[in-house]
Amino acid sequence: MPQTTCELIKSSVLSNDLTQEECLTLASICTVKDFQDDDIIFKEGEITHSLFVIVDGKAGVNKEVVDGDDITLHVLKKGDLIGEMSFLDGQPHSVTVKSLGKTQTVVIQRDGFEELLNTHPHLVYKVMKTIIRTSHDIVRKMNAQYLQLNNYVNTGMSAGGYTSGGMY
């Protein structure tokens, strides 16, 4: 039996603070979108006004490098959000995101979400709080990785060569 959109939302971080009624309200403005392996969810530089929630599968966060190739910076999994910063600020995406295998997402369009401000402001507040918490966690992890890399580089250089310490 196929899952309802509300059940799909419940498999993500978005449902952490939502009641059943709030989940149903949020689900009413969502769509479900399926991607095949290597489909582009969005490209760097695009503006989509969409928040994607992975409900099944994985997605690669990619950045183009100088020679035209791209490198995978991170792999997102079930329950993770995609495009949250552009969803909030309307700016172009800073990375390209591709599906890794079959991937199913729940999609929230910004205009539909903003319409909930008039009728369900507390629901919008809860979702925004979750998006900000998720973004904060990402920044916290990136800071820790930066410090590890910086420590590795500084330790390796001061010792006159490479070390086997650190994560890298």
mmCIF file of C-alpha atoms in Angstrom:
data_model
loop_
_atom_site.group_PDB
_atom_site.id
_atom_site.type_symbol
_atom_site.label_atom_id
_atom_site.label_comp_id
_atom_site.label_asym_id
_atom_site.label_seq_id
_atom_site.Cartn_x
_atom_site.Cartn_y
_atom_site.Cartn_z
ATOM 1 C CA MET A 1 0.000 0.000 0.000
ATOM 2 C CA PRO A 2 1.507 3.382 -0.975
ATOM 3 C CA GLN A 3 2.350 5.757 1.831
ATOM 4 C CA THR A 4 0.479 9.015 2.177
ATOM 5 C CA THR A 5 2.398 12.281 1.867
ATOM 6 C CA CYS A 6 1.953 12.828 5.607
ATOM 7 C CA GLU A 7 3.514 9.436 6.340
ATOM 8 C CA LEU A 8 6.404 10.338 4.050
ATOM 9 C CA ILE A 9 6.902 13.646 5.856
ATOM 10 C CA LYS A 10 6.950 11.769 9.154
ATOM 11 C CA SER A 11 10.050 9.902 7.958
ATOM 12 C CA SER A 12 11.959 13.214 7.883
ATOM 13 C CA VAL A 13 13.207 15.796 10.339
ATOM 14 C CA LEU A 14 10.339 18.096 9.336
ATOM 15 C CA SER A 15 7.900 16.107 11.439
ATOM 16 C CA ASN A 16 9.897 16.326 14.679
ATOM 17 C CA ASP A 17 7.663 18.999 16.232
ATOM 18 C CA LEU A 18 4.471 18.543 14.198
ATOM 19 C CA THR A 19 1.156 17.190 15.395
ATOM 20 C CA GLN A 20 -0.800 14.818 13.140
ATOM 21 C CA GLU A 21 -3.095 17.692 12.106
ATOM 22 C CA GLU A 22 -0.122 19.938 11.276
ATOM 23 C CA CYS A 23 1.487 17.141 9.272
ATOM 24 C CA LEU A 24 -1.710 16.730 7.251
ATOM 25 C CA THR A 25 -1.867 20.488 6.639
ATOM 26 C CA LEU A 26 1.748 20.549 5.480
ATOM 27 C CA ALA A 27 1.151 17.501 3.292
ATOM 28 C CA SER A 28 -1.689 19.340 1.548
ATOM 29 C CA ILE A 29 0.819 21.736 -0.072
ATOM 30 C CA CYS A 30 3.423 19.080 -0.903
ATOM 31 C CA THR A 31 4.039 16.940 -3.941
ATOM 32 C CA VAL A 32 5.973 13.690 -4.247
ATOM 33 C CA LYS A 33 8.720 13.602 -6.883
ATOM 34 C CA ASP A 34 10.683 10.527 -7.918
ATOM 35 C CA PHE A 35 14.176 10.641 -9.427
ATOM 36 C CA GLN A 36 16.098 7.935 -11.251
ATOM 37 C CA ASP A 37 19.825 7.301 -10.822
ATOM 38 C CA ASP A 38 21.946 10.345 -11.692
ATOM 39 C CA ASP A 39 18.953 12.647 -12.271
ATOM 40 C CA ILE A 40 19.703 16.265 -11.472
ATOM 41 C CA ILE A 41 17.493 17.529 -8.660
ATOM 42 C CA PHE A 42 18.813 21.055 -9.213
ATOM 43 C CA LYS A 43 21.908 22.663 -10.692
ATOM 44 C CA GLU A 44 24.330 25.128 -9.187
ATOM 45 C CA GLY A 45 23.135 28.636 -10.059
ATOM 46 C CA GLU A 46 19.451 27.685 -10.470
ATOM 47 C CA ILE A 47 16.686 29.194 -8.385
ATOM 48 C CA THR A 48 13.975 26.641 -7.630
ATOM 49 C CA HIS A 49 12.021 28.041 -4.623
ATOM 50 C CA SER A 50 11.633 24.409 -3.522
ATOM 51 C CA LEU A 51 12.530 22.444 -0.433
ATOM 52 C CA PHE A 52 13.116 18.739 -1.084
ATOM 53 C CA VAL A 53 12.908 16.116 1.647
ATOM 54 C CA ILE A 54 14.460 12.735 0.864
ATOM 55 C CA VAL A 55 11.986 10.037 1.859
ATOM 56 C CA ASP A 56 13.778 7.182 0.109
ATOM 57 C CA GLY A 57 17.191 6.877 -1.497
ATOM 58 C CA LYS A 58 20.234 9.158 -1.525
ATOM 59 C CA ALA A 59 21.492 12.299 -3.252
ATOM 60 C CA GLY A 60 24.983 13.587 -3.924
ATOM 61 C CA VAL A 61 25.892 17.209 -3.241
ATOM 62 C CA ASN A 62 28.335 18.130 -6.007
ATOM 63 C CA LYS A 63 30.542 21.106 -6.801
ATOM 64 C CA GLU A 64 32.123 21.740 -10.181
ATOM 65 C CA VAL A 65 35.903 22.064 -10.079
ATOM 66 C CA VAL A 66 38.245 23.889 -12.441
ATOM 67 C CA ASP A 67 38.569 21.188 -15.127
ATOM 68 C CA GLY A 68 34.796 20.808 -15.537
ATOM 69 C CA ASP A 69 34.507 17.672 -13.440
ATOM 70 C CA ASP A 70 32.542 17.715 -10.259
ATOM 71 C CA ILE A 71 33.352 16.345 -6.849
ATOM 72 C CA THR A 72 30.894 14.978 -4.333
ATOM 73 C CA LEU A 73 31.044 17.032 -1.161
ATOM 74 C CA HIS A 74 28.429 15.122 0.788
ATOM 75 C CA VAL A 75 25.856 12.354 0.422
ATOM 76 C CA LEU A 76 22.360 13.066 1.717
ATOM 77 C CA LYS A 77 20.157 10.205 2.887
ATOM 78 C CA LYS A 78 16.585 9.426 3.868
ATOM 79 C CA GLY A 79 15.131 12.171 6.058
ATOM 80 C CA ASP A 80 17.595 14.869 4.948
ATOM 81 C CA LEU A 81 16.594 18.221 3.481
ATOM 82 C CA ILE A 82 17.812 19.482 0.106
ATOM 83 C CA GLY A 83 17.864 23.134 -0.948
ATOM 84 C CA GLU A 84 16.864 24.586 2.405
ATOM 85 C CA MET A 85 19.000 27.725 2.155
ATOM 86 C CA SER A 86 17.728 28.703 -1.308
ATOM 87 C CA PHE A 87 14.194 27.856 -0.167
ATOM 88 C CA LEU A 88 14.557 30.398 2.630
ATOM 89 C CA ASP A 89 16.444 33.214 0.936
ATOM 90 C CA GLY A 90 15.463 32.828 -2.732
ATOM 91 C CA GLN A 91 19.101 32.893 -3.846
ATOM 92 C CA PRO A 92 20.598 30.564 -6.481
ATOM 93 C CA HIS A 93 21.772 27.139 -5.369
ATOM 94 C CA SER A 94 25.493 26.998 -4.570
ATOM 95 C CA VAL A 95 25.852 23.317 -5.529
ATOM 96 C CA THR A 96 24.376 20.737 -7.893
ATOM 97 C CA VAL A 97 22.431 17.879 -6.324
ATOM 98 C CA LYS A 98 21.996 14.550 -8.145
ATOM 99 C CA SER A 99 20.120 11.433 -7.175
ATOM 100 C CA LEU A 100 22.219 8.381 -6.344
ATOM 101 C CA GLY A 101 20.014 5.519 -7.419
ATOM 102 C CA LYS A 102 16.242 5.737 -7.254
ATOM 103 C CA THR A 103 15.331 8.578 -4.915
ATOM 104 C CA GLN A 104 11.939 9.750 -3.742
ATOM 105 C CA THR A 105 11.350 13.228 -2.347
ATOM 106 C CA VAL A 106 8.557 15.277 -0.885
ATOM 107 C CA VAL A 107 8.658 18.790 -2.338
ATOM 108 C CA ILE A 108 7.424 21.990 -0.700
ATOM 109 C CA GLN A 109 7.092 25.039 -2.951
ATOM 110 C CA ARG A 110 7.873 28.339 -1.282
ATOM 111 C CA ASP A 111 4.711 30.137 -2.445
ATOM 112 C CA GLY A 112 2.458 27.419 -1.002
ATOM 113 C CA PHE A 113 4.447 27.427 2.229
ATOM 114 C CA GLU A 114 4.184 31.219 2.515
ATOM 115 C CA GLU A 115 0.393 30.986 2.098
ATOM 116 C CA LEU A 116 0.313 28.934 5.309
ATOM 117 C CA LEU A 117 1.528 32.027 7.189
ATOM 118 C CA ASN A 118 -2.011 33.437 7.174
ATOM 119 C CA THR A 119 -3.811 30.279 8.226
ATOM 120 C CA HIS A 120 -1.224 28.215 10.153
ATOM 121 C CA PRO A 121 1.529 30.526 11.438
ATOM 122 C CA HIS A 122 2.562 28.163 14.249
ATOM 123 C CA LEU A 123 3.047 25.346 11.733
ATOM 124 C CA VAL A 124 5.258 27.615 9.594
ATOM 125 C CA TYR A 125 7.237 28.563 12.721
ATOM 126 C CA LYS A 126 7.825 24.888 13.602
ATOM 127 C CA VAL A 127 8.990 24.015 10.080
ATOM 128 C CA MET A 128 11.254 27.081 9.927
ATOM 129 C CA LYS A 129 12.734 26.163 13.308
ATOM 130 C CA THR A 130 13.520 22.680 11.986
ATOM 131 C CA ILE A 131 15.110 24.071 8.811
ATOM 132 C CA ILE A 132 17.285 26.468 10.835
ATOM 133 C CA ARG A 133 18.262 23.698 13.284
ATOM 134 C CA THR A 134 19.238 21.465 10.358
ATOM 135 C CA SER A 135 21.273 24.249 8.746
ATOM 136 C CA HIS A 136 22.962 24.994 12.048
ATOM 137 C CA ASP A 137 23.945 21.326 12.408
ATOM 138 C CA ILE A 138 25.477 21.397 8.920
ATOM 139 C CA VAL A 139 27.515 24.522 9.752
ATOM 140 C CA ARG A 140 28.639 22.943 13.026
ATOM 141 C CA LYS A 141 29.846 19.808 11.195
ATOM 142 C CA MET A 142 31.595 21.879 8.520
ATOM 143 C CA ASN A 143 33.383 23.900 11.213
ATOM 144 C CA ALA A 144 34.596 20.705 12.871
ATOM 145 C CA GLN A 145 35.834 19.347 9.530
ATOM 146 C CA TYR A 146 37.598 22.635 8.772
ATOM 147 C CA LEU A 147 39.353 22.542 12.146
ATOM 148 C CA GLN A 148 40.455 18.930 11.572
ATOM 149 C CA LEU A 149 41.794 19.765 8.120
ATOM 150 C CA ASN A 150 43.496 22.923 9.391
ATOM 151 C CA ASN A 151 45.083 20.965 12.239
ATOM 152 C CA TYR A 152 46.276 18.298 9.803
ATOM 153 C CA VAL A 153 47.791 20.849 7.429
ATOM 154 C CA ASN A 154 49.439 22.845 10.208
ATOM 155 C CA THR A 155 50.766 19.779 12.016
ATOM 156 C CA GLY A 156 52.048 18.248 8.780
ATOM 157 C CA MET A 157 53.793 21.431 7.676
ATOM 158 C CA SER A 158 55.350 22.221 11.026
ATOM 159 C CA ALA A 159 56.764 18.690 11.253
ATOM 160 C CA GLY A 160 58.407 19.146 7.852
ATOM 161 C CA GLY A 161 56.261 16.620 6.057
ATOM 162 C CA TYR A 162 53.099 14.576 6.170
ATOM 163 C CA THR A 163 51.663 12.935 9.233
ATOM 164 C CA SER A 164 49.366 10.011 9.640
ATOM 165 C CA GLY A 165 47.219 11.848 12.163
ATOM 166 C CA GLY A 166 43.838 13.410 11.588
ATOM 167 C CA MET A 167 40.883 12.403 9.552
ATOM 168 C CA TYR A 168 42.442 13.092 6.149
#
